[in-house]
CSV table of C-alpha atoms in Angstrom, one decimal:
chain,number,residue,atom,x,y,z
W,269,UNK,CA,71.9,-142.3,50.6
W,270,UNK,CA,71.2,-139.0,52.1
W,271,UNK,CA,71.3,-138.4,56.4
W,272,UNK,CA,67.6,-137.6,57.9
W,273,UNK,CA,67.8,-134.8,61.1
W,274,UNK,CA,64.1,-135.8,62.9
W,275,UNK,CA,62.8,-134.1,67.0
W,276,UNK,CA,64.1,-135.5,69.2
W,277,UNK,CA,60.5,-136.3,70.5
W,278,UNK,CA,56.7,-134.3,70.2
W,279,UNK,CA,53.9,-135.0,72.1
W,280,UNK,CA,50.5,-134.9,70.5
W,281,UNK,CA,46.8,-134.0,71.9
W,282,UNK,CA,44.6,-136.7,70.8
W,283,UNK,CA,42.6,-135.8,68.6
W,284,UNK,CA,44.5,-133.5,67.2
W,285,UNK,CA,46.9,-133.2,64.0
W,286,UNK,CA,50.1,-134.4,64.3
W,287,UNK,CA,53.0,-132.7,62.5
W,288,UNK,CA,56.3,-134.1,62.4
W,289,UNK,CA,59.0,-132.3,60.7
W,290,UNK,CA,62.0,-133.8,59.0
W,291,UNK,CA,65.4,-132.6,57.2
W,292,UNK,CA,67.0,-133.9,54.7
W,293,UNK,CA,69.1,-131.7,52.7
W,294,UNK,CA,71.2,-133.8,51.1
W,295,UNK,CA,68.4,-135.4,49.5
W,296,UNK,CA,69.2,-135.9,45.9
W,297,UNK,CA,67.3,-135.7,42.7
W,298,UNK,CA,66.4,-140.2,42.0
W,299,UNK,CA,66.3,-140.4,46.3
W,300,UNK,CA,62.7,-141.1,48.4
W,301,UNK,CA,61.6,-140.2,51.2
W,302,UNK,CA,59.8,-142.6,52.9
W,303,UNK,CA,58.7,-142.9,56.6
W,304,UNK,CA,57.9,-145.5,59.2
W,305,UNK,CA,56.7,-146.3,62.5
W,306,UNK,CA,58.0,-148.6,65.4
W,307,UNK,CA,56.0,-149.2,68.2
W,308,UNK,CA,57.2,-151.0,71.3
W,309,UNK,CA,58.8,-154.3,70.8
W,310,UNK,CA,56.6,-154.3,67.4
W,311,UNK,CA,58.7,-154.1,63.7
W,312,UNK,CA,58.7,-151.0,61.8
W,313,UNK,CA,55.7,-150.5,60.1
W,314,UNK,CA,55.6,-148.5,57.0
W,315,UNK,CA,53.6,-145.5,56.5
W,316,UNK,CA,53.9,-143.7,53.4
W,317,UNK,CA,56.8,-143.0,50.8
W,318,UNK,CA,57.0,-140.0,48.4
W,319,UNK,CA,59.6,-138.5,45.5
W,320,UNK,CA,58.6,-135.0,44.6
W,321,UNK,CA,54.9,-135.0,44.9
W,322,UNK,CA,53.2,-134.4,48.0
W,323,UNK,CA,51.4,-137.8,48.4
W,324,UNK,CA,48.5,-139.0,51.1
W,325,UNK,CA,47.0,-142.7,52.1
W,326,UNK,CA,44.7,-144.0,54.6
W,327,UNK,CA,47.0,-143.4,57.1
W,328,UNK,CA,49.0,-139.9,56.8
W,329,UNK,CA,49.9,-137.4,54.9
W,330,UNK,CA,53.6,-136.0,52.8
W,331,UNK,CA,54.8,-132.7,52.7
W,332,UNK,CA,57.8,-132.3,50.7
W,333,UNK,CA,59.2,-129.1,50.1
W,334,UNK,CA,59.2,-128.0,46.2
W,335,UNK,CA,63.4,-127.6,46.9
W,336,UNK,CA,62.8,-131.3,48.4
W,337,UNK,CA,65.4,-130.3,51.3
W,338,UNK,CA,62.6,-131.4,53.9
W,339,UNK,CA,59.4,-132.2,55.2
W,340,UNK,CA,56.9,-132.6,57.6
W,341,UNK,CA,54.0,-136.1,58.4
W,342,UNK,CA,50.6,-135.2,59.1
W,343,UNK,CA,48.5,-137.6,60.6
W,344,UNK,CA,45.6,-136.0,60.4
W,345,UNK,CA,43.9,-137.0,64.1
W,346,UNK,CA,46.2,-138.6,66.4
W,347,UNK,CA,45.3,-141.3,68.7
W,348,UNK,CA,46.9,-143.2,71.7
W,349,UNK,CA,47.4,-145.8,69.4
W,350,UNK,CA,49.5,-143.3,67.6
W,351,UNK,CA,52.5,-143.0,70.2
W,352,UNK,CA,55.4,-144.8,68.2
W,353,UNK,CA,58.9,-144.1,66.8
W,354,UNK,CA,58.9,-142.4,63.3
W,355,UNK,CA,61.1,-142.7,61.4
W,356,UNK,CA,62.0,-140.4,58.2
W,357,UNK,CA,64.6,-142.2,55.8
W,358,UNK,CA,65.9,-141.2,52.8
W,359,UNK,CA,66.3,-144.2,50.2
W,360,UNK,CA,68.2,-144.7,46.3
W,361,UNK,CA,66.2,-144.5,43.6
W,362,UNK,CA,64.2,-147.6,42.4
W,363,UNK,CA,66.5,-151.1,42.4
W,364,UNK,CA,69.0,-149.3,45.6
W,365,UNK,CA,66.0,-150.8,49.1
W,366,UNK,CA,68.6,-150.4,51.4
W,367,UNK,CA,67.0,-148.7,54.1
W,368,UNK,CA,69.0,-146.4,57.1
W,369,UNK,CA,67.4,-146.0,60.6
W,370,UNK,CA,68.2,-143.1,62.6
W,371,UNK,CA,67.2,-142.1,66.4
W,372,UNK,CA,63.7,-141.6,64.8
W,373,UNK,CA,61.4,-139.0,66.8
W,374,UNK,CA,59.2,-140.3,69.3
W,375,UNK,CA,55.9,-139.3,69.7
W,376,UNK,CA,53.9,-139.6,72.4
W,377,UNK,CA,49.7,-138.7,72.5
W,378,UNK,CA,47.8,-137.7,75.1
W,379,UNK,CA,44.2,-137.7,76.1
A,23,UNK,CA,48.4,-156.7,51.8
A,24,UNK,CA,52.2,-157.0,52.2
A,25,UNK,CA,52.2,-159.4,55.0
A,26,UNK,CA,55.6,-160.4,56.3
A,27,UNK,CA,55.8,-163.2,59.0
A,28,UNK,CA,58.5,-163.9,61.6
A,29,UNK,CA,58.6,-167.4,63.5
A,30,UNK,CA,58.9,-167.6,66.6
A,31,UNK,CA,58.0,-164.6,68.8
A,32,UNK,CA,60.5,-165.7,71.7
A,33,UNK,CA,62.8,-168.4,71.9
A,34,UNK,CA,65.0,-168.7,75.2
A,35,UNK,CA,67.9,-170.8,74.3
A,36,UNK,CA,71.0,-172.3,76.4
A,37,UNK,CA,74.7,-170.8,75.2
A,38,UNK,CA,76.5,-172.9,72.7
A,39,UNK,CA,73.2,-173.6,70.9
A,40,UNK,CA,71.7,-172.3,67.4
A,41,UNK,CA,69.1,-171.0,66.9
A,42,UNK,CA,66.9,-170.3,63.4
A,43,UNK,CA,65.3,-167.7,63.1
A,44,UNK,CA,62.1,-168.1,59.8
A,45,UNK,CA,60.6,-165.4,57.5
A,46,UNK,CA,58.2,-166.0,55.5
A,47,UNK,CA,56.1,-163.5,52.8
A,48,UNK,CA,52.8,-164.9,53.3
A,49,UNK,CA,50.5,-162.6,50.0
A,50,UNK,CA,53.7,-162.0,47.3
A,51,UNK,CA,57.4,-163.0,46.7
A,52,UNK,CA,60.5,-161.9,47.8
A,53,UNK,CA,63.6,-161.7,45.6
A,54,UNK,CA,65.2,-159.8,48.5
A,55,UNK,CA,65.5,-159.8,52.3
A,56,UNK,CA,66.1,-158.0,54.7
A,57,UNK,CA,67.9,-159.1,57.8
A,58,UNK,CA,67.9,-156.9,60.6
A,59,UNK,CA,68.8,-156.4,64.6
A,60,UNK,CA,67.9,-153.3,67.1
A,61,UNK,CA,69.5,-153.9,71.1
A,62,UNK,CA,67.3,-152.1,73.5
A,63,UNK,CA,66.6,-148.8,73.0
A,64,UNK,CA,68.8,-148.4,70.0
A,65,UNK,CA,67.7,-148.2,65.7
A,66,UNK,CA,66.9,-150.9,64.1
A,67,UNK,CA,71.6,-151.6,62.1
A,68,UNK,CA,70.8,-154.0,59.2
A,69,UNK,CA,72.5,-156.9,59.6
A,70,UNK,CA,72.9,-158.3,55.8
A,71,UNK,CA,70.7,-158.7,51.9
A,72,UNK,CA,69.2,-161.8,51.8
A,73,UNK,CA,68.7,-162.4,47.9
A,74,UNK,CA,66.7,-165.5,47.1
A,75,UNK,CA,68.9,-168.6,45.4
A,76,UNK,CA,71.9,-167.0,46.1
A,77,UNK,CA,74.9,-166.2,48.9
A,78,UNK,CA,73.6,-163.3,51.4
A,79,UNK,CA,75.6,-160.4,51.5
A,80,UNK,CA,76.8,-159.2,54.9
A,81,UNK,CA,76.8,-155.4,56.0
A,82,UNK,CA,81.1,-154.6,57.5
A,83,UNK,CA,81.2,-156.1,61.2
A,84,UNK,CA,78.7,-158.7,60.6
A,85,UNK,CA,80.4,-162.8,61.0
A,86,UNK,CA,79.2,-163.8,58.1
A,87,UNK,CA,79.8,-167.5,60.1
A,88,UNK,CA,77.8,-166.3,62.8
A,89,UNK,CA,74.9,-165.5,60.8
A,90,UNK,CA,73.3,-168.1,57.9
A,91,UNK,CA,71.3,-166.9,56.2
A,92,UNK,CA,69.3,-168.9,53.6
A,93,UNK,CA,67.1,-167.9,51.3
A,94,UNK,CA,65.5,-170.6,49.2
A,95,UNK,CA,62.6,-169.8,48.1
A,96,UNK,CA,60.4,-166.6,46.7
A,97,UNK,CA,59.0,-166.6,50.3
A,98,UNK,CA,61.0,-167.8,52.9
A,99,UNK,CA,64.7,-166.6,54.3
A,100,UNK,CA,65.6,-168.3,57.5
A,101,UNK,CA,68.7,-166.6,59.8
A,102,UNK,CA,70.0,-169.0,61.7
A,103,UNK,CA,72.7,-167.4,65.3
A,104,UNK,CA,75.5,-170.0,65.7
A,105,UNK,CA,76.9,-171.0,68.6
A,106,UNK,CA,75.2,-168.5,70.0
A,107,UNK,CA,76.4,-166.3,72.9
A,108,UNK,CA,74.7,-163.9,76.2
A,109,UNK,CA,75.0,-161.2,73.9
A,110,UNK,CA,73.7,-162.3,71.0
A,111,UNK,CA,70.3,-161.2,72.5
A,112,UNK,CA,68.0,-159.3,70.5
A,113,UNK,CA,65.1,-158.1,68.7
A,114,UNK,CA,65.6,-160.0,65.5
A,115,UNK,CA,63.4,-158.2,62.4
A,116,UNK,CA,62.9,-159.0,59.3
A,117,UNK,CA,61.9,-157.2,55.9
A,118,UNK,CA,60.8,-158.1,52.3
A,119,UNK,CA,60.3,-155.9,49.1
A,120,UNK,CA,56.9,-155.2,47.5
A,121,UNK,CA,56.0,-152.8,45.1
A,122,UNK,CA,59.5,-151.2,45.5
A,123,UNK,CA,58.9,-150.5,49.2
A,124,UNK,CA,59.7,-152.9,52.7
A,125,UNK,CA,57.6,-154.1,54.9
A,126,UNK,CA,58.9,-155.5,57.7
A,127,UNK,CA,58.1,-158.9,60.2
A,128,UNK,CA,56.8,-158.6,64.0
A,129,UNK,CA,60.5,-158.9,65.6
A,130,UNK,CA,61.7,-162.3,67.3
A,131,UNK,CA,62.5,-161.7,70.7
A,132,UNK,CA,66.0,-163.8,71.4
A,133,UNK,CA,67.4,-164.7,74.6
A,134,UNK,CA,71.0,-166.4,75.2
A,135,UNK,CA,71.0,-167.7,78.7
């Protein structure tokens, strides 16, 4: 699976949009980009995933560049409860379900 | 939807004893489940892949005789830490697959005294 690079940490203001970048320059054509987050002492929570097109759900939006070498997770209106470690993971194609967790980005939402 | 539970949430045991952790998919059936371990201030490390009706597949460096995995039904996988020692103290997390996505349980905190 392709390796991802994320900033170690970032702060954002409550009520503002949080934009979390992820670099995956070695991604293959059939690999998906998945985002999870882990709030302290809890299991990871699925946020969103995509292959080529931008995706949006009730939690976030995922913007994938046309060359698929990077993506951005957008939390539209950050709240204090969004403080967590966010993991960007590149996963294999259909049937290849293993996830490799890196260090992620520690996001702190401040009032 | 896609809820995964774990039991217990936390457990304290004496060195040398065995501990069983259950992982259940509550609203879906899961042919495949995964077990992870997370030490303080570290990321999740995959321990093994649990397949219903067959033997688990362990990641390199994980002792299969120490971490026994049973996936006897489509909604339940168990991890038994045998002869636990203080170095096995960790946060154990399971996940299950549905709709091509892994969903995680809340985790089990194991402390071995």
